[in-house]
mmCIF file of C-alpha atoms in Angstrom:
data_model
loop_
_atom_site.group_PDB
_atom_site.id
_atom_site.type_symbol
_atom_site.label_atom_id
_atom_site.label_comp_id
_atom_site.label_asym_id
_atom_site.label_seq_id
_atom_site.Cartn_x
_atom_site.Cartn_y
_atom_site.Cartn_z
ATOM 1 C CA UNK A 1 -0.190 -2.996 17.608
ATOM 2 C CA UNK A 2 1.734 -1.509 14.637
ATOM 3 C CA UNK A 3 -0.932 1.287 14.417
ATOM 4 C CA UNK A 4 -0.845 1.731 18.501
ATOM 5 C CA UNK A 5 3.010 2.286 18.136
ATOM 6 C CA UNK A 6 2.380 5.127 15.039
ATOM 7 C CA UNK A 7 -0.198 6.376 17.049
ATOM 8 C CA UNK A 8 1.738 7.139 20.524
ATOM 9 C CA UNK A 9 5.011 8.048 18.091
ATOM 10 C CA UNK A 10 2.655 11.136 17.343
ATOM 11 C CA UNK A 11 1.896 11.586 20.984
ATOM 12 C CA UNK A 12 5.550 11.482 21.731
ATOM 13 C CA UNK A 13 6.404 14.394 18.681
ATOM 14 C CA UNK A 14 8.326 11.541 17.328
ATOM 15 C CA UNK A 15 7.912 12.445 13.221
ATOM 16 C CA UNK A 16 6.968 9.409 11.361
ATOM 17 C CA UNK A 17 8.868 8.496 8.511
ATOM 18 C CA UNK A 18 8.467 6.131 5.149
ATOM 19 C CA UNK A 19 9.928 3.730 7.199
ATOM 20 C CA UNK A 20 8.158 3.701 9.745
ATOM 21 C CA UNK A 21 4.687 3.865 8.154
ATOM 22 C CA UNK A 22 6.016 1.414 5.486
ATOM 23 C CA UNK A 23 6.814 -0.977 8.311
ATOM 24 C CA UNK A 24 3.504 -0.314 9.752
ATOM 25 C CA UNK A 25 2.003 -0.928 6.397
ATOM 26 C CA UNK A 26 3.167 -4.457 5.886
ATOM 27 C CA UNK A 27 2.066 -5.291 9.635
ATOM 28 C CA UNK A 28 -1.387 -4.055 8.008
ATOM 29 C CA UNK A 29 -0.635 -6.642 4.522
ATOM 30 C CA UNK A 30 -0.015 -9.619 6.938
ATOM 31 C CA UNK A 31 -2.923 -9.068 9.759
ATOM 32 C CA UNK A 32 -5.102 -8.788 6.343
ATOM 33 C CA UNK A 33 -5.974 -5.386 6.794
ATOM 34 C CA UNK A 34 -5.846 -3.712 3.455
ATOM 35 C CA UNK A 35 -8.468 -0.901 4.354
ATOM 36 C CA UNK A 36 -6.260 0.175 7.048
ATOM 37 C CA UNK A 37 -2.844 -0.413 4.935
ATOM 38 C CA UNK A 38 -4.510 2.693 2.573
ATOM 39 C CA UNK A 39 -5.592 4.598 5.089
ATOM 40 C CA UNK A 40 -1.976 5.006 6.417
ATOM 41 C CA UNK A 41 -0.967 5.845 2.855
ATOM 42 C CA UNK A 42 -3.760 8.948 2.984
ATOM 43 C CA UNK A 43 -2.185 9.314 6.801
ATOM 44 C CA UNK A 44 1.481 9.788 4.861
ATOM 45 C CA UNK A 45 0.327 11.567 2.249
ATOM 46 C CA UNK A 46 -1.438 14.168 4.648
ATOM 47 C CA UNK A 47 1.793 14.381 6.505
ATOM 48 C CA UNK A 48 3.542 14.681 3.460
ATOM 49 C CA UNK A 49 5.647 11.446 4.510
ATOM 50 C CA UNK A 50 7.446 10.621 1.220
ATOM 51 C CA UNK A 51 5.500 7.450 -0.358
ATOM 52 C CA UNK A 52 8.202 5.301 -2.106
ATOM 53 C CA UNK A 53 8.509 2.140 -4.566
ATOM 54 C CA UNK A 54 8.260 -0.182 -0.753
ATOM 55 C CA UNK A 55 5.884 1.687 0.687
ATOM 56 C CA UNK A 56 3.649 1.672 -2.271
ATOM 57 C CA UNK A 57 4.705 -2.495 -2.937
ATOM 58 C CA UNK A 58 3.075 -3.181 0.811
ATOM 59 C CA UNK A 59 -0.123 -1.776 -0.182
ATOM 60 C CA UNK A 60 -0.422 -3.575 -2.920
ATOM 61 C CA UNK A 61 0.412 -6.659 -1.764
ATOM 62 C CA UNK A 62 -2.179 -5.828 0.946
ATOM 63 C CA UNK A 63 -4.777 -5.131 -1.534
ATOM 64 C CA UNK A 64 -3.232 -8.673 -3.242
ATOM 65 C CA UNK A 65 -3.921 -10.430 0.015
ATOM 66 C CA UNK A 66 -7.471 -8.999 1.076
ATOM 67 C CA UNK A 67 -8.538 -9.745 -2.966
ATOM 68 C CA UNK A 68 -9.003 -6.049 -3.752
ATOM 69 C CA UNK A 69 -7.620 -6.345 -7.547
ATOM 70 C CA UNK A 70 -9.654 -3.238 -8.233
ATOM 71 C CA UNK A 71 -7.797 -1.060 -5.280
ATOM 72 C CA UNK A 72 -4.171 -2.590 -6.646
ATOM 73 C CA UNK A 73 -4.707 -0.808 -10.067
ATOM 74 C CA UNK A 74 -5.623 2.158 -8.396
ATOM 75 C CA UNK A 75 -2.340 1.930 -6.492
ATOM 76 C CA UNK A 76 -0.706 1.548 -9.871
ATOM 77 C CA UNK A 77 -2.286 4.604 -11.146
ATOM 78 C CA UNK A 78 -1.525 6.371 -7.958
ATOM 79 C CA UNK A 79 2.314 5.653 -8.567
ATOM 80 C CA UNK A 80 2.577 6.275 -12.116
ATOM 81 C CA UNK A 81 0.411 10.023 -11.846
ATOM 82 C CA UNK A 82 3.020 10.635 -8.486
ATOM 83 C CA UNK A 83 6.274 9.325 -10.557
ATOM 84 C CA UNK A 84 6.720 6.489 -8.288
ATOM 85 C CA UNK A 85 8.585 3.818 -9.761
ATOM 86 C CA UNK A 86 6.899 0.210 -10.186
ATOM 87 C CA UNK A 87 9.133 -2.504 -10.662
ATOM 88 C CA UNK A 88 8.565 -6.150 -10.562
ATOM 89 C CA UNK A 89 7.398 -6.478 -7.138
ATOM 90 C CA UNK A 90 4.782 -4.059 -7.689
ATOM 91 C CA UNK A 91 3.410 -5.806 -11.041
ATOM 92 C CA UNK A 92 3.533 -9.202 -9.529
ATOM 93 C CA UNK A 93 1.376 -8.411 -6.854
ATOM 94 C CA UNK A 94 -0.580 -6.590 -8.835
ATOM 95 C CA UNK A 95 -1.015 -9.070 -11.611
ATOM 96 C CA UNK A 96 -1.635 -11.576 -8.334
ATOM 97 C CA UNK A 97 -4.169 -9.504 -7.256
ATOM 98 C CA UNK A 98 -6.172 -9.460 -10.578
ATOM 99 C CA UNK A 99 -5.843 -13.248 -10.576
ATOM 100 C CA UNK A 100 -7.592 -13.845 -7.499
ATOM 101 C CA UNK A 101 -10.412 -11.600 -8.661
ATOM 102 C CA UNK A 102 -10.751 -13.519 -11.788
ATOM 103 C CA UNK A 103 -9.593 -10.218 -13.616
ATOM 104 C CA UNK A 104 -7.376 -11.130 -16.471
ATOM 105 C CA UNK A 105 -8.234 -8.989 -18.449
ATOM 106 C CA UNK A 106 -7.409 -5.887 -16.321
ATOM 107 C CA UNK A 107 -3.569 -8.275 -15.683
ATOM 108 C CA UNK A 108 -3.155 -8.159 -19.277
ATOM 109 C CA UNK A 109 -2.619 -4.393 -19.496
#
């Protein structure tokens, strides 16, 4: 439904914002829908809809929750090349992430 909503806000000329999208993120992290939590980040990014420290945090917790430890740590890349700043949200889901992939080696890093 969270998609639906971004989706007619277009139709309606209604400019999306990080806070919008973010909030449509997380509604992606919590129907464990990771696949669609990035594409909204490429949908942002091709709008040039700022992607922040929350925004970025929901999609890696999304990536946490659908066990993609691989597409976390691309996330983390993603933010450090774009000058996004991680902070301890963002690690711990990350690190979380790697866990449930039995990764610890990549967590380590």
């Amino acid at each position: 439904q969270a998609l639906r909503l971004l989706v007619d806000m277009a139709s309606a000329h209604v400019e999306m914002d990080s806070i919008t999208c973010s909030a449509a993120v997380s509604a992606c992290e919590k129907g464990f829908q990771w696949e669609q939590a990035l594409g909204l980040l490429l949908d942002m990014a091709s709008a040039q809809v700022e992607l922040n420290t929350i925004t970025y945090n929901t999609a890696v917790s999304a990536c946490e929750t659908g066990g993609e430890w691989d597409q976390a740590l691309r996330l983390l890349a993603e933010m450090a090349f774009n000058q996004v700043e991680l902070n301890t949200i963002t690690c711990n889901a990350a690190v979380s992430a790697c866990e449930k992939g039995c990764q610890w080696g990549h967590a380590l890093r």
